[in-house]
Amino acid sequence: MPNMHRHSEKYDIQPEGQRTTLSERFAGYYGNLRSLLLGSNLTGRRPTFHEDSFAEEASLTSFRKDKEKDEGQLKPRTVDLSRTVNRSAHHTNNYEIPNLVLRRGQAFEMVITFERAFNVKEDSIILKFVTGSRPLQSKGSVVSVRKLEDALPGDWSYEISSVMERSVTLKVTSAANAIVGRYEMFIDSIHQPIEGEAEKHRYKHPDDIYLVFNPWNEGDEVYMENSTERDEHVLRETGRIWLGTVGKFCVRPWNFGQFDDVCLFAAMALLEKSELGDQARNNPVQVVRAICRVINSTERDSGVLCGNWSGKYDDGVAPYAWNGSSAILEEFLKKRKGVKYGQCWTFAAVATTLLRALGIPTRCVTCFRSSHDSDFSNPINAHWSADNRPRKNMDDAVWDYHVWGESWLKRPDLPLGYDGWQAFDPTPQECNEGVFTCGPASVKAVRKGELYYGFHSKFLFSEAHGERVHWLVDADGNMTAFRVEKRVVGRQISTKAAGTISRLDITDLYKPPEGSQEEADILKSAARLCFRAMPRQIVNGTEDMEFTFQGEGHKSGDINVTLKMKNDSGEARTVDVYLCFISAYNTGVPASDLKDHSECQVIDPHAECDVKMSLKCADYINNKDTDSHVNVYVIATARETHQRFATRDTMWIEKPHLEVKTEGRTSLSQPFQVVLKVVNTLGVPLTNGVFNVEGPGIQRVMGIKLKKPIGPGEECRETVTLKARRSGRQEIVANYYCRQICDVASAAELDITDDSKDSKN
């Protein structure tokens, strides 16, 4: 349980009896989020109303307050929500906000102390929980909670656990399908004497209560039985996101920080921004979809993050500079506009944070070589001129990697068998139904190729399936398909394994085994459902050459590639070969030419020949954007037979290692130090270096600029002093970037003890 005094200064919390609620203080600080995010002029668009229509007692019930009868009235003096006990039982003790945070469908206790003794025979209690911008009992946003024996199965209810003179202990259980959100609580106490009129009193509790989804409850649609998976995807505040390319992984530790105070506030505010109706907020499918569509900020729709893949980020924070979601959400709420900048992994990570804060099990998933097929109908196309040169401006983009999210949900809106992981993609790629959103789509449906099930399963299927078709373009613009590369996209689909920091390959959740009959059947079905058409490939009569391409990036930053050619015929072959290096973004979009090489080789019958090209680190590293990579294009043509071979690949160099060292153990009352160390393994100096460091419930430090470059083979150390806000075992997440490279990141664990608890013990 967070200490109240640590939040009183931040939110200016006043003593009991004269304080406003924490949410009112928050709204006062950040302004009216609803009107700022939606716009104030709603006339004609929807019914207008006062935001807090239940501030007036008469809007709840019609009973009157009669001061002359106060002696008979049953008035609460204090209400103890047993925050520490209840939050621990509900697995919500890590939320930094001091309010009571509950998981729906699970009982909690509260103690009401009245101004007089409670008479079981003549006194009764009705609890009312109120949520939403326009609470109505008909909409389920006003809940009247009665005794268990008077409630219907599955409804909210309470039991009187004990009565001790003036104190009454209640055990309250919310519905497993209750609306998720911020609740006000009213206590209606009724004194009904044997003779005479009933005397009533209403008490409004000053603190709001937050109700979130409950993966521990079988009646909740987000129930997750496996405790290891549940702890990972609901409670764990840090994780790993895989970037890079096929076979050359780059892992980014990430601070999801879903229990940081800003995150739950942001989740509630963004549900408002999404305009998801109060009643629909009990449905995790709709909540995931709503959060997904408010993550990205575009010209037509203002969301949390502005996407930028250009390599130019001078007017904001570069996507690779972020270490966690909390900083992004905090800036969004303060500035009330899209934060600059993000890319696919930051979009997915922020969505994961918000959904975990709401109690929905969620994880980030990386698909290496992800295609971008807006109409789901075509393969990926690459184009070459007749003189063996790439026509890069015509090519379809294949992202080196693409990160989306998955949430664990039941799908009562689909036939049986489609529960479990549901994929969603908040990265703004294609506009669906007027907004940039995608999902949640059943991963099982995507794997089976049953693409008639929503939401946007066709788009997700196309991101993980596809062939690359190579086209020859003549001088008149006519095109002929000469080669098809099978199974180019959807490689090594990855996520963090629960309970470890290892990569878990989940490709089999999205795709059947390669070459199997199941794969053939699914692709055939999907082609029909997506109207996918494969072009007709022109094959020359003689294809007697074998081509094999190999490429490797070294720690020094140097890159070597080799095209191996073997002549299986009884005649010599004259082969024209062209290779080129270009810098490109992880979206596959080319940036600038770096180096090319062409040669002609005569290969004797049954002989072999290699064509090699190398690229020195010093020759390219300062001629590209920090977050661009090196792509290689290869084409070879046999003059005698017109047989052609073509391919393209991405070269990721092996980045230096960032070492993060902590003291191993510290306390809340003491600052602690983190030592950051990086050794330059590249063959060039690293200039304009920057460190960023943070952790869940830990002070954030961004933009630690290094005073001098790090030369080849040199080591750089930086010591950072931090302070923790919460106890427990936490991970410190840090990253390093400079003019030449980015995505150098690492993490270290730290045990944080609470001195105040130790002294009490």
PDB file of N, CA, C and O in Angstrom, residues 169-226:
ATOM      1  N   THR A 169     -19.769  -4.039  10.054  1.00  0.00           N
ATOM      2  CA  THR A 169     -18.839  -4.500   9.028  1.00  0.00           C
ATOM      3  C   THR A 169     -19.618  -5.139   7.893  1.00  0.00           C
ATOM      4  O   THR A 169     -20.406  -6.069   8.115  1.00  0.00           O
ATOM      5  N   LEU A 170     -19.404  -4.636   6.670  1.00  0.00           N
ATOM      6  CA  LEU A 170     -20.094  -5.148   5.489  1.00  0.00           C
ATOM      7  C   LEU A 170     -19.108  -5.873   4.586  1.00  0.00           C
ATOM      8  O   LEU A 170     -17.958  -5.443   4.423  1.00  0.00           O
ATOM      9  N   LYS A 171     -19.554  -6.945   3.981  1.00  0.00           N
ATOM     10  CA  LYS A 171     -18.806  -7.646   2.957  1.00  0.00           C
ATOM     11  C   LYS A 171     -19.542  -7.427   1.640  1.00  0.00           C
ATOM     12  O   LYS A 171     -20.631  -7.954   1.429  1.00  0.00           O
ATOM     13  N   VAL A 172     -18.955  -6.621   0.773  1.00  0.00           N
ATOM     14  CA  VAL A 172     -19.603  -6.190  -0.467  1.00  0.00           C
ATOM     15  C   VAL A 172     -18.973  -6.925  -1.645  1.00  0.00           C
ATOM     16  O   VAL A 172     -17.747  -7.045  -1.726  1.00  0.00           O
ATOM     17  N   THR A 173     -19.815  -7.414  -2.545  1.00  0.00           N
ATOM     18  CA  THR A 173     -19.329  -8.103  -3.743  1.00  0.00           C
ATOM     19  C   THR A 173     -19.897  -7.418  -4.975  1.00  0.00           C
ATOM     20  O   THR A 173     -21.118  -7.269  -5.102  1.00  0.00           O
ATOM     21  N   SER A 174     -19.018  -6.982  -5.871  1.00  0.00           N
ATOM     22  CA  SER A 174     -19.476  -6.382  -7.127  1.00  0.00           C
ATOM     23  C   SER A 174     -19.780  -7.481  -8.137  1.00  0.00           C
ATOM     24  O   SER A 174     -19.373  -8.628  -7.973  1.00  0.00           O
ATOM     25  N   ALA A 175     -20.481  -7.122  -9.192  1.00  0.00           N
ATOM     26  CA  ALA A 175     -20.802  -8.090 -10.250  1.00  0.00           C
ATOM     27  C   ALA A 175     -19.549  -8.367 -11.083  1.00  0.00           C
ATOM     28  O   ALA A 175     -18.711  -7.488 -11.286  1.00  0.00           O
ATOM     29  N   ALA A 176     -19.436  -9.598 -11.556  1.00  0.00           N
ATOM     30  CA  ALA A 176     -18.274  -9.973 -12.373  1.00  0.00           C
ATOM     31  C   ALA A 176     -18.288  -9.285 -13.733  1.00  0.00           C
ATOM     32  O   ALA A 176     -17.258  -9.259 -14.425  1.00  0.00           O
ATOM     33  N   ASN A 177     -19.433  -8.727 -14.121  1.00  0.00           N
ATOM     34  CA  ASN A 177     -19.524  -7.993 -15.389  1.00  0.00           C
ATOM     35  C   ASN A 177     -19.817  -6.518 -15.148  1.00  0.00           C
ATOM     36  O   ASN A 177     -20.398  -5.841 -15.993  1.00  0.00           O
ATOM     37  N   ALA A 178     -19.408  -6.001 -13.999  1.00  0.00           N
ATOM     38  CA  ALA A 178     -19.653  -4.605 -13.663  1.00  0.00           C
ATOM     39  C   ALA A 178     -18.906  -3.676 -14.607  1.00  0.00           C
ATOM     40  O   ALA A 178     -17.884  -4.035 -15.203  1.00  0.00           O
ATOM     41  N   ILE A 179     -19.406  -2.463 -14.725  1.00  0.00           N
ATOM     42  CA  ILE A 179     -18.726  -1.433 -15.503  1.00  0.00           C
ATOM     43  C   ILE A 179     -17.398  -1.108 -14.833  1.00  0.00           C
ATOM     44  O   ILE A 179     -17.314  -0.947 -13.616  1.00  0.00           O
ATOM     45  N   VAL A 180     -16.366  -1.020 -15.623  1.00  0.00           N
ATOM     46  CA  VAL A 180     -15.038  -0.668 -15.122  1.00  0.00           C
ATOM     47  C   VAL A 180     -14.898   0.847 -15.155  1.00  0.00           C
ATOM     48  O   VAL A 180     -15.207   1.484 -16.159  1.00  0.00           O
ATOM     49  N   GLY A 181     -14.434   1.403 -14.045  1.00  0.00           N
ATOM     50  CA  GLY A 181     -14.268   2.844 -14.014  1.00  0.00           C
ATOM     51  C   GLY A 181     -14.140   3.390 -12.615  1.00  0.00           C
ATOM     52  O   GLY A 181     -13.898   2.663 -11.654  1.00  0.00           O
ATOM     53  N   ARG A 182     -14.303   4.705 -12.499  1.00  0.00           N
ATOM     54  CA  ARG A 182     -14.222   5.410 -11.222  1.00  0.00           C
ATOM     55  C   ARG A 182     -15.624   5.551 -10.639  1.00  0.00           C
ATOM     56  O   ARG A 182     -16.532   6.047 -11.298  1.00  0.00           O
ATOM     57  N   TYR A 183     -15.778   5.125  -9.403  1.00  0.00           N
ATOM     58  CA  TYR A 183     -17.087   5.118  -8.754  1.00  0.00           C
ATOM     59  C   TYR A 183     -17.120   6.082  -7.573  1.00  0.00           C
ATOM     60  O   TYR A 183     -16.135   6.207  -6.824  1.00  0.00           O
ATOM     61  N   GLU A 184     -18.263   6.738  -7.406  1.00  0.00           N
ATOM     62  CA  GLU A 184     -18.595   7.408  -6.163  1.00  0.00           C
ATOM     63  C   GLU A 184     -19.468   6.455  -5.346  1.00  0.00           C
ATOM     64  O   GLU A 184     -20.273   5.711  -5.915  1.00  0.00           O
ATOM     65  N   MET A 185     -19.319   6.510  -4.024  1.00  0.00           N
ATOM     66  CA  MET A 185     -20.111   5.623  -3.170  1.00  0.00           C
ATOM     67  C   MET A 185     -21.007   6.443  -2.251  1.00  0.00           C
ATOM     68  O   MET A 185     -20.549   7.377  -1.582  1.00  0.00           O
ATOM     69  N   PHE A 186     -22.284   6.077  -2.250  1.00  0.00           N
ATOM     70  CA  PHE A 186     -23.268   6.677  -1.365  1.00  0.00           C
ATOM     71  C   PHE A 186     -23.791   5.595  -0.424  1.00  0.00           C
ATOM     72  O   PHE A 186     -23.987   4.450  -0.831  1.00  0.00           O
ATOM     73  N   ILE A 187     -24.026   5.986   0.820  1.00  0.00           N
ATOM     74  CA  ILE A 187     -24.608   5.065   1.802  1.00  0.00           C
ATOM     75  C   ILE A 187     -25.946   5.633   2.233  1.00  0.00           C
ATOM     76  O   ILE A 187     -26.007   6.714   2.837  1.00  0.00           O
ATOM     77  N   ASP A 188     -27.017   4.923   1.887  1.00  0.00           N
ATOM     78  CA  ASP A 188     -28.360   5.294   2.327  1.00  0.00           C
ATOM     79  C   ASP A 188     -28.685   4.488   3.569  1.00  0.00           C
ATOM     80  O   ASP A 188     -28.807   3.255   3.502  1.00  0.00           O
ATOM     81  N   SER A 189     -28.795   5.156   4.700  1.00  0.00           N
ATOM     82  CA  SER A 189     -29.145   4.478   5.950  1.00  0.00           C
ATOM     83  C   SER A 189     -30.592   4.801   6.298  1.00  0.00           C
ATOM     84  O   SER A 189     -31.013   5.960   6.256  1.00  0.00           O
ATOM     85  N   ILE A 190     -31.363   3.773   6.644  1.00  0.00           N
ATOM     86  CA  ILE A 190     -32.815   3.901   6.838  1.00  0.00           C
ATOM     87  C   ILE A 190     -33.177   3.377   8.220  1.00  0.00           C
ATOM     88  O   ILE A 190     -32.806   2.259   8.593  1.00  0.00           O
ATOM     89  N   HIS A 191     -33.893   4.211   8.965  1.00  0.00           N
ATOM     90  CA  HIS A 191     -34.438   3.787  10.254  1.00  0.00           C
ATOM     91  C   HIS A 191     -35.943   3.645  10.103  1.00  0.00           C
ATOM     92  O   HIS A 191     -36.635   4.613   9.817  1.00  0.00           O
ATOM     93  N   GLN A 192     -36.448   2.444  10.262  1.00  0.00           N
ATOM     94  CA  GLN A 192     -37.881   2.170  10.123  1.00  0.00           C
ATOM     95  C   GLN A 192     -38.407   1.701  11.482  1.00  0.00           C
ATOM     96  O   GLN A 192     -38.287   0.533  11.847  1.00  0.00           O
ATOM     97  N   PRO A 193     -38.952   2.641  12.280  1.00  0.00           N
ATOM     98  CA  PRO A 193     -39.506   2.226  13.576  1.00  0.00           C
ATOM     99  C   PRO A 193     -40.725   1.333  13.387  1.00  0.00           C
ATOM    100  O   PRO A 193     -41.311   1.265  12.297  1.00  0.00           O
ATOM    101  N   ILE A 194     -41.106   0.640  14.471  1.00  0.00           N
ATOM    102  CA  ILE A 194     -42.275  -0.245  14.390  1.00  0.00           C
ATOM    103  C   ILE A 194     -43.502   0.549  13.997  1.00  0.00           C
ATOM    104  O   ILE A 194     -44.335   0.100  13.213  1.00  0.00           O
ATOM    105  N   GLU A 195     -43.609   1.727  14.540  1.00  0.00           N
ATOM    106  CA  GLU A 195     -44.708   2.614  14.161  1.00  0.00           C
ATOM    107  C   GLU A 195     -44.112   3.931  13.692  1.00  0.00           C
ATOM    108  O   GLU A 195     -43.158   4.434  14.272  1.00  0.00           O
ATOM    109  N   GLY A 196     -44.700   4.486  12.670  1.00  0.00           N
ATOM    110  CA  GLY A 196     -44.237   5.778  12.197  1.00  0.00           C
ATOM    111  C   GLY A 196     -43.541   5.700  10.849  1.00  0.00           C
ATOM    112  O   GLY A 196     -43.356   4.632  10.268  1.00  0.00           O
ATOM    113  N   GLU A 197     -43.174   6.884  10.383  1.00  0.00           N
ATOM    114  CA  GLU A 197     -42.572   7.026   9.056  1.00  0.00           C
ATOM    115  C   GLU A 197     -41.079   6.708   9.096  1.00  0.00           C
ATOM    116  O   GLU A 197     -40.395   6.973  10.083  1.00  0.00           O
ATOM    117  N   ALA A 198     -40.579   6.123   7.999  1.00  0.00           N
ATOM    118  CA  ALA A 198     -39.156   5.812   7.893  1.00  0.00           C
ATOM    119  C   ALA A 198     -38.339   7.101   7.866  1.00  0.00           C
ATOM    120  O   ALA A 198     -38.748   8.105   7.277  1.00  0.00           O
ATOM    121  N   GLU A 199     -37.188   7.058   8.509  1.00  0.00           N
ATOM    122  CA  GLU A 199     -36.275   8.198   8.563  1.00  0.00           C
ATOM    123  C   GLU A 199     -34.990   7.809   7.826  1.00  0.00           C
ATOM    124  O   GLU A 199     -34.400   6.761   8.119  1.00  0.00           O
ATOM    125  N   LYS A 200     -34.582   8.658   6.909  1.00  0.00           N
ATOM    126  CA  LYS A 200     -33.506   8.284   5.990  1.00  0.00           C
ATOM    127  C   LYS A 200     -32.397   9.324   5.988  1.00  0.00           C
ATOM    128  O   LYS A 200     -32.629  10.497   6.268  1.00  0.00           O
ATOM    129  N   HIS A 201     -31.217   8.842   5.657  1.00  0.00           N
ATOM    130  CA  HIS A 201     -30.071   9.740   5.558  1.00  0.00           C
ATOM    131  C   HIS A 201     -29.130   9.239   4.470  1.00  0.00           C
ATOM    132  O   HIS A 201     -28.983   8.039   4.278  1.00  0.00           O
ATOM    133  N   ARG A 202     -28.548  10.191   3.756  1.00  0.00           N
ATOM    134  CA  ARG A 202     -27.583   9.819   2.728  1.00  0.00           C
ATOM    135  C   ARG A 202     -26.212  10.372   3.073  1.00  0.00           C
ATOM    136  O   ARG A 202     -26.055  11.510   3.465  1.00  0.00           O
ATOM    137  N   TYR A 203     -25.222   9.491   2.889  1.00  0.00           N
ATOM    138  CA  TYR A 203     -23.824   9.853   3.126  1.00  0.00           C
ATOM    139  C   TYR A 203     -23.047   9.612   1.832  1.00  0.00           C
ATOM    140  O   TYR A 203     -23.167   8.553   1.225  1.00  0.00           O
ATOM    141  N   LYS A 204     -22.251  10.610   1.435  1.00  0.00           N
ATOM    142  CA  LYS A 204     -21.390  10.459   0.258  1.00  0.00           C
ATOM    143  C   LYS A 204     -19.951  10.337   0.735  1.00  0.00           C
ATOM    144  O   LYS A 204     -19.425  11.227   1.412  1.00  0.00           O
ATOM    145  N   HIS A 205     -19.309   9.228   0.341  1.00  0.00           N
ATOM    146  CA  HIS A 205     -17.926   9.027   0.762  1.00  0.00           C
ATOM    147  C   HIS A 205     -17.016   9.963  -0.031  1.00  0.00           C
ATOM    148  O   HIS A 205     -17.175  10.111  -1.249  1.00  0.00           O
ATOM    149  N   PRO A 206     -16.069  10.627   0.641  1.00  0.00           N
ATOM    150  CA  PRO A 206     -15.248  11.623  -0.061  1.00  0.00           C
ATOM    151  C   PRO A 206     -14.258  11.045  -1.059  1.00  0.00           C
ATOM    152  O   PRO A 206     -13.798  11.753  -1.959  1.00  0.00           O
ATOM    153  N   ASP A 207     -13.890   9.773  -0.914  1.00  0.00           N
ATOM    154  CA  ASP A 207     -12.889   9.179  -1.798  1.00  0.00           C
ATOM    155  C   ASP A 207     -13.551   8.329  -2.875  1.00  0.00           C
ATOM    156  O   ASP A 207     -14.446   7.533  -2.595  1.00  0.00           O
ATOM    157  N   ASP A 208     -13.077   8.498  -4.093  1.00  0.00           N
ATOM    158  CA  ASP A 208     -13.569   7.659  -5.181  1.00  0.00           C
ATOM    159  C   ASP A 208     -12.996   6.251  -5.064  1.00  0.00           C
ATOM    160  O   ASP A 208     -11.926   6.034  -4.497  1.00  0.00           O
ATOM    161  N   ILE A 209     -13.713   5.301  -5.630  1.00  0.00           N
ATOM    162  CA  ILE A 209     -13.273   3.906  -5.686  1.00  0.00           C
ATOM    163  C   ILE A 209     -13.096   3.533  -7.154  1.00  0.00           C
ATOM    164  O   ILE A 209     -13.941   3.862  -7.997  1.00  0.00           O
ATOM    165  N   TYR A 210     -11.990   2.859  -7.474  1.00  0.00           N
ATOM    166  CA  TYR A 210     -11.731   2.437  -8.844  1.00  0.00           C
ATOM    167  C   TYR A 210     -11.978   0.935  -8.966  1.00  0.00           C
ATOM    168  O   TYR A 210     -11.497   0.142  -8.149  1.00  0.00           O
ATOM    169  N   LEU A 211     -12.735   0.572  -9.975  1.00  0.00           N
ATOM    170  CA  LEU A 211     -13.059  -0.832 -10.234  1.00  0.00           C
ATOM    171  C   LEU A 211     -12.447  -1.235 -11.567  1.00  0.00           C
ATOM    172  O   LEU A 211     -12.686  -0.588 -12.591  1.00  0.00           O
ATOM    173  N   VAL A 212     -11.639  -2.304 -11.558  1.00  0.00           N
ATOM    174  CA  VAL A 212     -10.959  -2.759 -12.773  1.00  0.00           C
ATOM    175  C   VAL A 212     -11.314  -4.218 -13.038  1.00  0.00           C
ATOM    176  O   VAL A 212     -11.983  -4.876 -12.236  1.00  0.00           O
ATOM    177  N   PHE A 213     -10.868  -4.725 -14.178  1.00  0.00           N
ATOM    178  CA  PHE A 213     -11.140  -6.112 -14.556  1.00  0.00           C
ATOM    179  C   PHE A 213     -10.419  -7.070 -13.607  1.00  0.00           C
ATOM    180  O   PHE A 213      -9.453  -6.700 -12.939  1.00  0.00           O
ATOM    181  N   ASN A 214     -10.885  -8.318 -13.587  1.00  0.00           N
ATOM    182  CA  ASN A 214     -10.390  -9.283 -12.605  1.00  0.00           C
ATOM    183  C   ASN A 214      -9.990 -10.606 -13.257  1.00  0.00           C
ATOM    184  O   ASN A 214     -10.816 -11.515 -13.409  1.00  0.00           O
ATOM    185  N   PRO A 215      -8.721 -10.757 -13.639  1.00  0.00           N
ATOM    186  CA  PRO A 215      -8.271 -12.026 -14.240  1.00  0.00           C
ATOM    187  C   PRO A 215      -8.233 -13.189 -13.254  1.00  0.00           C
ATOM    188  O   PRO A 215      -7.998 -14.323 -13.659  1.00  0.00           O
ATOM    189  N   TRP A 216      -8.445 -12.934 -11.970  1.00  0.00           N
ATOM    190  CA  TRP A 216      -8.474 -13.989 -10.962  1.00  0.00           C
ATOM    191  C   TRP A 216      -9.876 -14.583 -10.790  1.00  0.00           C
ATOM    192  O   TRP A 216     -10.027 -15.587 -10.112  1.00  0.00           O
ATOM    193  N   ASN A 217     -10.873 -13.962 -11.388  1.00  0.00           N
ATOM    194  CA  ASN A 217     -12.262 -14.375 -11.193  1.00  0.00           C
ATOM    195  C   ASN A 217     -12.769 -15.126 -12.425  1.00  0.00           C
ATOM    196  O   ASN A 217     -12.765 -14.592 -13.535  1.00  0.00           O
ATOM    197  N   GLU A 218     -13.228 -16.358 -12.229  1.00  0.00           N
ATOM    198  CA  GLU A 218     -13.700 -17.170 -13.362  1.00  0.00           C
ATOM    199  C   GLU A 218     -14.900 -16.555 -14.060  1.00  0.00           C
ATOM    200  O   GLU A 218     -15.164 -16.848 -15.224  1.00  0.00           O
ATOM    201  N   GLY A 219     -15.658 -15.724 -13.340  1.00  0.00           N
ATOM    202  CA  GLY A 219     -16.823 -15.104 -13.959  1.00  0.00           C
ATOM    203  C   GLY A 219     -16.500 -13.910 -14.826  1.00  0.00           C
ATOM    204  O   GLY A 219     -17.357 -13.422 -15.557  1.00  0.00           O
ATOM    205  N   ASP A 220     -15.260 -13.431 -14.766  1.00  0.00           N
ATOM    206  CA  ASP A 220     -14.846 -12.280 -15.561  1.00  0.00           C
ATOM    207  C   ASP A 220     -14.346 -12.773 -16.916  1.00  0.00           C
ATOM    208  O   ASP A 220     -13.668 -13.798 -17.011  1.00  0.00           O
ATOM    209  N   GLU A 221     -14.642 -12.006 -17.963  1.00  0.00           N
ATOM    210  CA  GLU A 221     -14.267 -12.418 -19.313  1.00  0.00           C
ATOM    211  C   GLU A 221     -12.769 -12.310 -19.573  1.00  0.00           C
ATOM    212  O   GLU A 221     -12.299 -12.732 -20.630  1.00  0.00           O
ATOM    213  N   VAL A 222     -12.015 -11.762 -18.620  1.00  0.00           N
ATOM    214  CA  VAL A 222     -10.560 -11.706 -18.783  1.00  0.00           C
ATOM    215  C   VAL A 222      -9.878 -12.735 -17.879  1.00  0.00           C
ATOM    216  O   VAL A 222      -8.648 -12.682 -17.700  1.00  0.00           O
ATOM    217  N   TYR A 223     -10.628 -13.683 -17.346  1.00  0.00           N
ATOM    218  CA  TYR A 223     -10.070 -14.679 -16.427  1.00  0.00           C
ATOM    219  C   TYR A 223      -8.936 -15.444 -17.094  1.00  0.00           C
ATOM    220  O   TYR A 223      -9.059 -15.938 -18.210  1.00  0.00           O
ATOM    221  N   MET A 224      -7.801 -15.543 -16.375  1.00  0.00           N
ATOM    222  CA  MET A 224      -6.634 -16.279 -16.865  1.00  0.00           C
ATOM    223  C   MET A 224      -6.248 -17.283 -15.788  1.00  0.00           C
ATOM    224  O   MET A 224      -5.846 -16.917 -14.688  1.00  0.00           O
ATOM    225  N   GLU A 225      -6.370 -18.558 -16.115  1.00  0.00           N
ATOM    226  CA  GLU A 225      -6.182 -19.608 -15.123  1.00  0.00           C
ATOM    227  C   GLU A 225      -4.724 -19.799 -14.732  1.00  0.00           C
ATOM    228  O   GLU A 225      -4.403 -20.015 -13.554  1.00  0.00           O
ATOM    229  N   ASN A 226      -3.816 -19.714 -15.676  1.00  0.00           N
ATOM    230  CA  ASN A 226      -2.403 -19.963 -15.417  1.00  0.00           C
ATOM    231  C   ASN A 226      -1.817 -18.810 -14.589  1.00  0.00           C
ATOM    232  O   ASN A 226      -1.737 -17.673 -15.053  1.00  0.00           O
TER     233      ASN A 226
END
